[in-house]
Amino acid sequence: MKSKKDVIRLLEEIALYMELKGENTFKISAFRKAAQSIELDDRSLNEMEDITKLPGIGKTTGGIITQFLETGESKELESLKKEVPAGLVPLLDVQGLGGKKIARLYHELGVTDKNSLLSAAEEGKISALSGFGQKSVDKMVEGVKALGDRPERYPIQAVLPIASKVADFLDGILEIDEYQEAGSLRRLRETIKDLDFVIASKDIKTVREKLLAFPLIDEVTGAGDTKISAELDAGVKISVDFRMVEPQFFATTLHHFTGSKDHNIKMRQIAKERSEKISEYGVLDSADKNHVFKSETAFYKHFDLPFIPPEVRRDGTEIARIKKESSFVQLSDIRGDLHMHTTWSDGAYSISEMIEACIQKGYSYMVITDHGQFLRVANGLNEERLDKQQEEIRKVAANYPEIDVYHGVEMDILTDATLDFSDEVLQKLDFVIASIHSGFSGSEKEIMKRLETAVHNPYVRLIAHPTGRVIGRRNPYLVNMDELVKMAQDTNTALELNANPERLDLNAEHLQLAKENHVKIAINTDAHDTRHLDFMKLGVRAATKGWLSKDDILNTMSREAFKQFLQKK
């Protein structure tokens, strides 16, 4: 089902391709205005009787939207893609190169891809154009040269969709008894080099044949009887290994190829002390009898150990630690989500739709926290709109007695170390989140002053995505985490584990620091779409990586306990 965000993305993409093609600026502007009109409307797509009747949507854009909603496709966009050189599109990823500049390079210099741009720059043609100084050209060249380089590791958010496509394909192979991702993705590393899948089957030959027909395979680099290695191309090029074993060997093979290397070394040492040997095909005892296991749990039990979650299999020290700490938070422990957005700011779905989605998750409570007024780009709410939203939430929530719906806000901590709203505004809200969305390059002193203002405010309950990182794209700002955790402890302020795969913020080290200092963690999805609520599963895994238990998590509280929590700070 399409959301208003899907429609907005379509219109913006059409406008971008028109810009690259060199279309009339008024025509381009019409599509961008139509996208903005939809963005600023507080209703979701389902609540709009006729989206084509909104202000700023003309006959042409209306027809394109209708076709997209009915078929899931756009002939206009597909036609534009054929008219614009495909090599221009990757150039948009270069910082400082927008649609207008690329269009000029295309129409005035004949630039059609990375190589032609580099040639034009080398010949001095680009710096000769008005608006292109030599310094900006040098920076552009540097960015363009890095474009085609395949990174050694990919951010996890780039790999998860590919792993999901692989899983969908494996689900369709009836001869597979079971399978599981292995390697660094199963251990929830933040960056991934390649993919590994372990597959159990009684008919390995047929499974092998079907794997070789996987449409995403760009090149087969190895095809043995029990292992296939290939290069996948799903927008991101990444290697994958498929290891096929008979079902009785699945548990030990999965353990072996999950790693980490240091974890496996430590387990082999433990086995050696018992005169046993671990291999991917089982555990060989001193009488040369090979033991196989129905599960990894049974494998660990053989060594008198509780199950060790893949996320904590790191350097071998977890084997001693698991004997003392074997209680980890489970997805079933989560009773609510405390950070989400609706169509009132930059979310794709309405208040009622987000409520119904949370009910589907089995939650007892939820908090709607749209952006505050500082984030105009996200259609942030001012005081007047906050008041109106509160009225609307109370009214809509009355229809859903099975869940407590609280009204909050994600408020910006400004660069001058003040907050986006006064206490008079904040005291009306049930739950206030404070976060940083600007001034990332500030000094540690400046960042900590901003965070100090937030945690000491009597109405701020949670600091969201506390380090501001975006994995692979933006480094954390300069946070003194020891100091932040101490301030959070002193003020009874919770810190967030933002479960969005682009963030996973806080990281495992910071989560353990919070746990040691008895600072509550809220695992939130920061959902801008009902589908984003599924990030909670990833968030729970990230919490496991930080050795968090149910008692460390704010949103594992019962419905009544959370209600009481909100009444005090």
PDB file of N, CA and C in Angstrom, residues 193-231:
ATOM      1  N   LYS A 193      31.001  -6.561   5.572  1.00  0.00           N
ATOM      2  CA  LYS A 193      31.861  -6.775   4.401  1.00  0.00           C
ATOM      3  C   LYS A 193      31.166  -7.632   3.354  1.00  0.00           C
ATOM      4  N   ASP A 194      30.558  -8.731   3.801  1.00  0.00           N
ATOM      5  CA  ASP A 194      29.883  -9.638   2.874  1.00  0.00           C
ATOM      6  C   ASP A 194      28.788 -10.397   3.611  1.00  0.00           C
ATOM      7  N   LEU A 195      28.022 -11.167   2.866  1.00  0.00           N
ATOM      8  CA  LEU A 195      26.909 -11.924   3.432  1.00  0.00           C
ATOM      9  C   LEU A 195      27.241 -13.407   3.505  1.00  0.00           C
ATOM     10  N   ASP A 196      26.743 -14.054   4.532  1.00  0.00           N
ATOM     11  CA  ASP A 196      26.897 -15.502   4.686  1.00  0.00           C
ATOM     12  C   ASP A 196      25.545 -16.097   5.050  1.00  0.00           C
ATOM     13  N   PHE A 197      25.183 -17.174   4.390  1.00  0.00           N
ATOM     14  CA  PHE A 197      23.959 -17.897   4.720  1.00  0.00           C
ATOM     15  C   PHE A 197      24.279 -19.376   4.866  1.00  0.00           C
ATOM     16  N   VAL A 198      23.790 -19.975   5.938  1.00  0.00           N
ATOM     17  CA  VAL A 198      23.928 -21.407   6.161  1.00  0.00           C
ATOM     18  C   VAL A 198      22.569 -22.045   5.888  1.00  0.00           C
ATOM     19  N   ILE A 199      22.569 -23.084   5.064  1.00  0.00           N
ATOM     20  CA  ILE A 199      21.327 -23.700   4.587  1.00  0.00           C
ATOM     21  C   ILE A 199      21.339 -25.190   4.896  1.00  0.00           C
ATOM     22  N   ALA A 200      20.263 -25.674   5.502  1.00  0.00           N
ATOM     23  CA  ALA A 200      20.115 -27.103   5.778  1.00  0.00           C
ATOM     24  C   ALA A 200      19.126 -27.714   4.789  1.00  0.00           C
ATOM     25  N   SER A 201      19.521 -28.833   4.193  1.00  0.00           N
ATOM     26  CA  SER A 201      18.635 -29.488   3.228  1.00  0.00           C
ATOM     27  C   SER A 201      19.010 -30.963   3.078  1.00  0.00           C
ATOM     28  N   LYS A 202      17.997 -31.791   2.813  1.00  0.00           N
ATOM     29  CA  LYS A 202      18.230 -33.199   2.502  1.00  0.00           C
ATOM     30  C   LYS A 202      18.449 -33.389   1.007  1.00  0.00           C
ATOM     31  N   ASP A 203      18.252 -32.297   0.248  1.00  0.00           N
ATOM     32  CA  ASP A 203      18.418 -32.355  -1.213  1.00  0.00           C
ATOM     33  C   ASP A 203      19.315 -31.195  -1.652  1.00  0.00           C
ATOM     34  N   ILE A 204      20.574 -31.294  -1.283  1.00  0.00           N
ATOM     35  CA  ILE A 204      21.519 -30.202  -1.530  1.00  0.00           C
ATOM     36  C   ILE A 204      21.703 -29.954  -3.029  1.00  0.00           C
ATOM     37  N   LYS A 205      21.663 -31.000  -3.821  1.00  0.00           N
ATOM     38  CA  LYS A 205      21.871 -30.841  -5.268  1.00  0.00           C
ATOM     39  C   LYS A 205      20.817 -29.923  -5.887  1.00  0.00           C
ATOM     40  N   THR A 206      19.552 -30.133  -5.531  1.00  0.00           N
ATOM     41  CA  THR A 206      18.473 -29.284  -6.080  1.00  0.00           C
ATOM     42  C   THR A 206      18.579 -27.861  -5.559  1.00  0.00           C
ATOM     43  N   VAL A 207      18.869 -27.727  -4.262  1.00  0.00           N
ATOM     44  CA  VAL A 207      19.030 -26.387  -3.684  1.00  0.00           C
ATOM     45  C   VAL A 207      20.145 -25.638  -4.402  1.00  0.00           C
ATOM     46  N   ARG A 208      21.245 -26.320  -4.661  1.00  0.00           N
ATOM     47  CA  ARG A 208      22.381 -25.708  -5.359  1.00  0.00           C
ATOM     48  C   ARG A 208      21.961 -25.182  -6.726  1.00  0.00           C
ATOM     49  N   GLU A 209      21.219 -25.989  -7.467  1.00  0.00           N
ATOM     50  CA  GLU A 209      20.772 -25.576  -8.806  1.00  0.00           C
ATOM     51  C   GLU A 209      19.881 -24.337  -8.742  1.00  0.00           C
ATOM     52  N   LYS A 210      19.007 -24.315  -7.758  1.00  0.00           N
ATOM     53  CA  LYS A 210      18.089 -23.172  -7.640  1.00  0.00           C
ATOM     54  C   LYS A 210      18.812 -21.914  -7.166  1.00  0.00           C
ATOM     55  N   LEU A 211      19.803 -22.079  -6.303  1.00  0.00           N
ATOM     56  CA  LEU A 211      20.573 -20.910  -5.853  1.00  0.00           C
ATOM     57  C   LEU A 211      21.295 -20.248  -7.013  1.00  0.00           C
ATOM     58  N   LEU A 212      21.803 -21.049  -7.927  1.00  0.00           N
ATOM     59  CA  LEU A 212      22.541 -20.506  -9.075  1.00  0.00           C
ATOM     60  C   LEU A 212      21.632 -19.690 -10.000  1.00  0.00           C
ATOM     61  N   ALA A 213      20.321 -19.854  -9.843  1.00  0.00           N
ATOM     62  CA  ALA A 213      19.358 -19.102 -10.669  1.00  0.00           C
ATOM     63  C   ALA A 213      18.867 -17.835  -9.967  1.00  0.00           C
ATOM     64  N   PHE A 214      19.451 -17.501  -8.819  1.00  0.00           N
ATOM     65  CA  PHE A 214      19.029 -16.305  -8.077  1.00  0.00           C
ATOM     66  C   PHE A 214      19.232 -15.063  -8.952  1.00  0.00           C
ATOM     67  N   PRO A 215      18.167 -14.313  -9.252  1.00  0.00           N
ATOM     68  CA  PRO A 215      18.266 -13.183 -10.194  1.00  0.00           C
ATOM     69  C   PRO A 215      19.257 -12.093  -9.791  1.00  0.00           C
ATOM     70  N   LEU A 216      19.539 -11.944  -8.494  1.00  0.00           N
ATOM     71  CA  LEU A 216      20.450 -10.873  -8.072  1.00  0.00           C
ATOM     72  C   LEU A 216      21.924 -11.227  -8.253  1.00  0.00           C
ATOM     73  N   ILE A 217      22.215 -12.468  -8.629  1.00  0.00           N
ATOM     74  CA  ILE A 217      23.620 -12.854  -8.847  1.00  0.00           C
ATOM     75  C   ILE A 217      24.149 -12.181 -10.104  1.00  0.00           C
ATOM     76  N   ASP A 218      25.224 -11.409  -9.924  1.00  0.00           N
ATOM     77  CA  ASP A 218      25.884 -10.746 -11.044  1.00  0.00           C
ATOM     78  C   ASP A 218      26.994 -11.626 -11.606  1.00  0.00           C
ATOM     79  N   GLU A 219      27.657 -12.350 -10.714  1.00  0.00           N
ATOM     80  CA  GLU A 219      28.754 -13.226 -11.131  1.00  0.00           C
ATOM     81  C   GLU A 219      28.925 -14.335 -10.103  1.00  0.00           C
ATOM     82  N   VAL A 220      29.035 -15.558 -10.563  1.00  0.00           N
ATOM     83  CA  VAL A 220      29.338 -16.693  -9.687  1.00  0.00           C
ATOM     84  C   VAL A 220      30.851 -16.823  -9.614  1.00  0.00           C
ATOM     85  N   THR A 221      31.382 -16.726  -8.421  1.00  0.00           N
ATOM     86  CA  THR A 221      32.841 -16.794  -8.253  1.00  0.00           C
ATOM     87  C   THR A 221      33.307 -18.152  -7.751  1.00  0.00           C
ATOM     88  N   GLY A 222      32.371 -18.987  -7.342  1.00  0.00           N
ATOM     89  CA  GLY A 222      32.706 -20.341  -6.902  1.00  0.00           C
ATOM     90  C   GLY A 222      31.449 -21.161  -6.777  1.00  0.00           C
ATOM     91  N   ALA A 223      31.482 -22.407  -7.284  1.00  0.00           N
ATOM     92  CA  ALA A 223      30.279 -23.246  -7.242  1.00  0.00           C
ATOM     93  C   ALA A 223      30.667 -24.686  -6.952  1.00  0.00           C
ATOM     94  N   GLY A 224      30.982 -24.964  -5.686  1.00  0.00           N
ATOM     95  CA  GLY A 224      31.297 -26.324  -5.280  1.00  0.00           C
ATOM     96  C   GLY A 224      30.042 -27.099  -4.960  1.00  0.00           C
ATOM     97  N   ASP A 225      30.231 -28.309  -4.476  1.00  0.00           N
ATOM     98  CA  ASP A 225      29.073 -29.166  -4.182  1.00  0.00           C
ATOM     99  C   ASP A 225      28.257 -28.646  -3.006  1.00  0.00           C
ATOM    100  N   THR A 226      28.927 -28.029  -2.016  1.00  0.00           N
ATOM    101  CA  THR A 226      28.225 -27.584  -0.804  1.00  0.00           C
ATOM    102  C   THR A 226      28.396 -26.097  -0.520  1.00  0.00           C
ATOM    103  N   LYS A 227      29.025 -25.374  -1.410  1.00  0.00           N
ATOM    104  CA  LYS A 227      29.216 -23.933  -1.202  1.00  0.00           C
ATOM    105  C   LYS A 227      29.154 -23.198  -2.532  1.00  0.00           C
ATOM    106  N   ILE A 228      28.366 -22.127  -2.536  1.00  0.00           N
ATOM    107  CA  ILE A 228      28.311 -21.240  -3.704  1.00  0.00           C
ATOM    108  C   ILE A 228      28.737 -19.850  -3.258  1.00  0.00           C
ATOM    109  N   SER A 229      29.684 -19.279  -3.973  1.00  0.00           N
ATOM    110  CA  SER A 229      30.121 -17.906  -3.735  1.00  0.00           C
ATOM    111  C   SER A 229      29.750 -17.075  -4.952  1.00  0.00           C
ATOM    112  N   ALA A 230      29.216 -15.885  -4.689  1.00  0.00           N
ATOM    113  CA  ALA A 230      28.755 -15.057  -5.800  1.00  0.00           C
ATOM    114  C   ALA A 230      28.846 -13.582  -5.448  1.00  0.00           C
ATOM    115  N   GLU A 231      28.844 -12.784  -6.500  1.00  0.00           N
ATOM    116  CA  GLU A 231      28.728 -11.341  -6.353  1.00  0.00           C
ATOM    117  C   GLU A 231      27.286 -10.961  -6.652  1.00  0.00           C
TER     118      GLU A 231
END
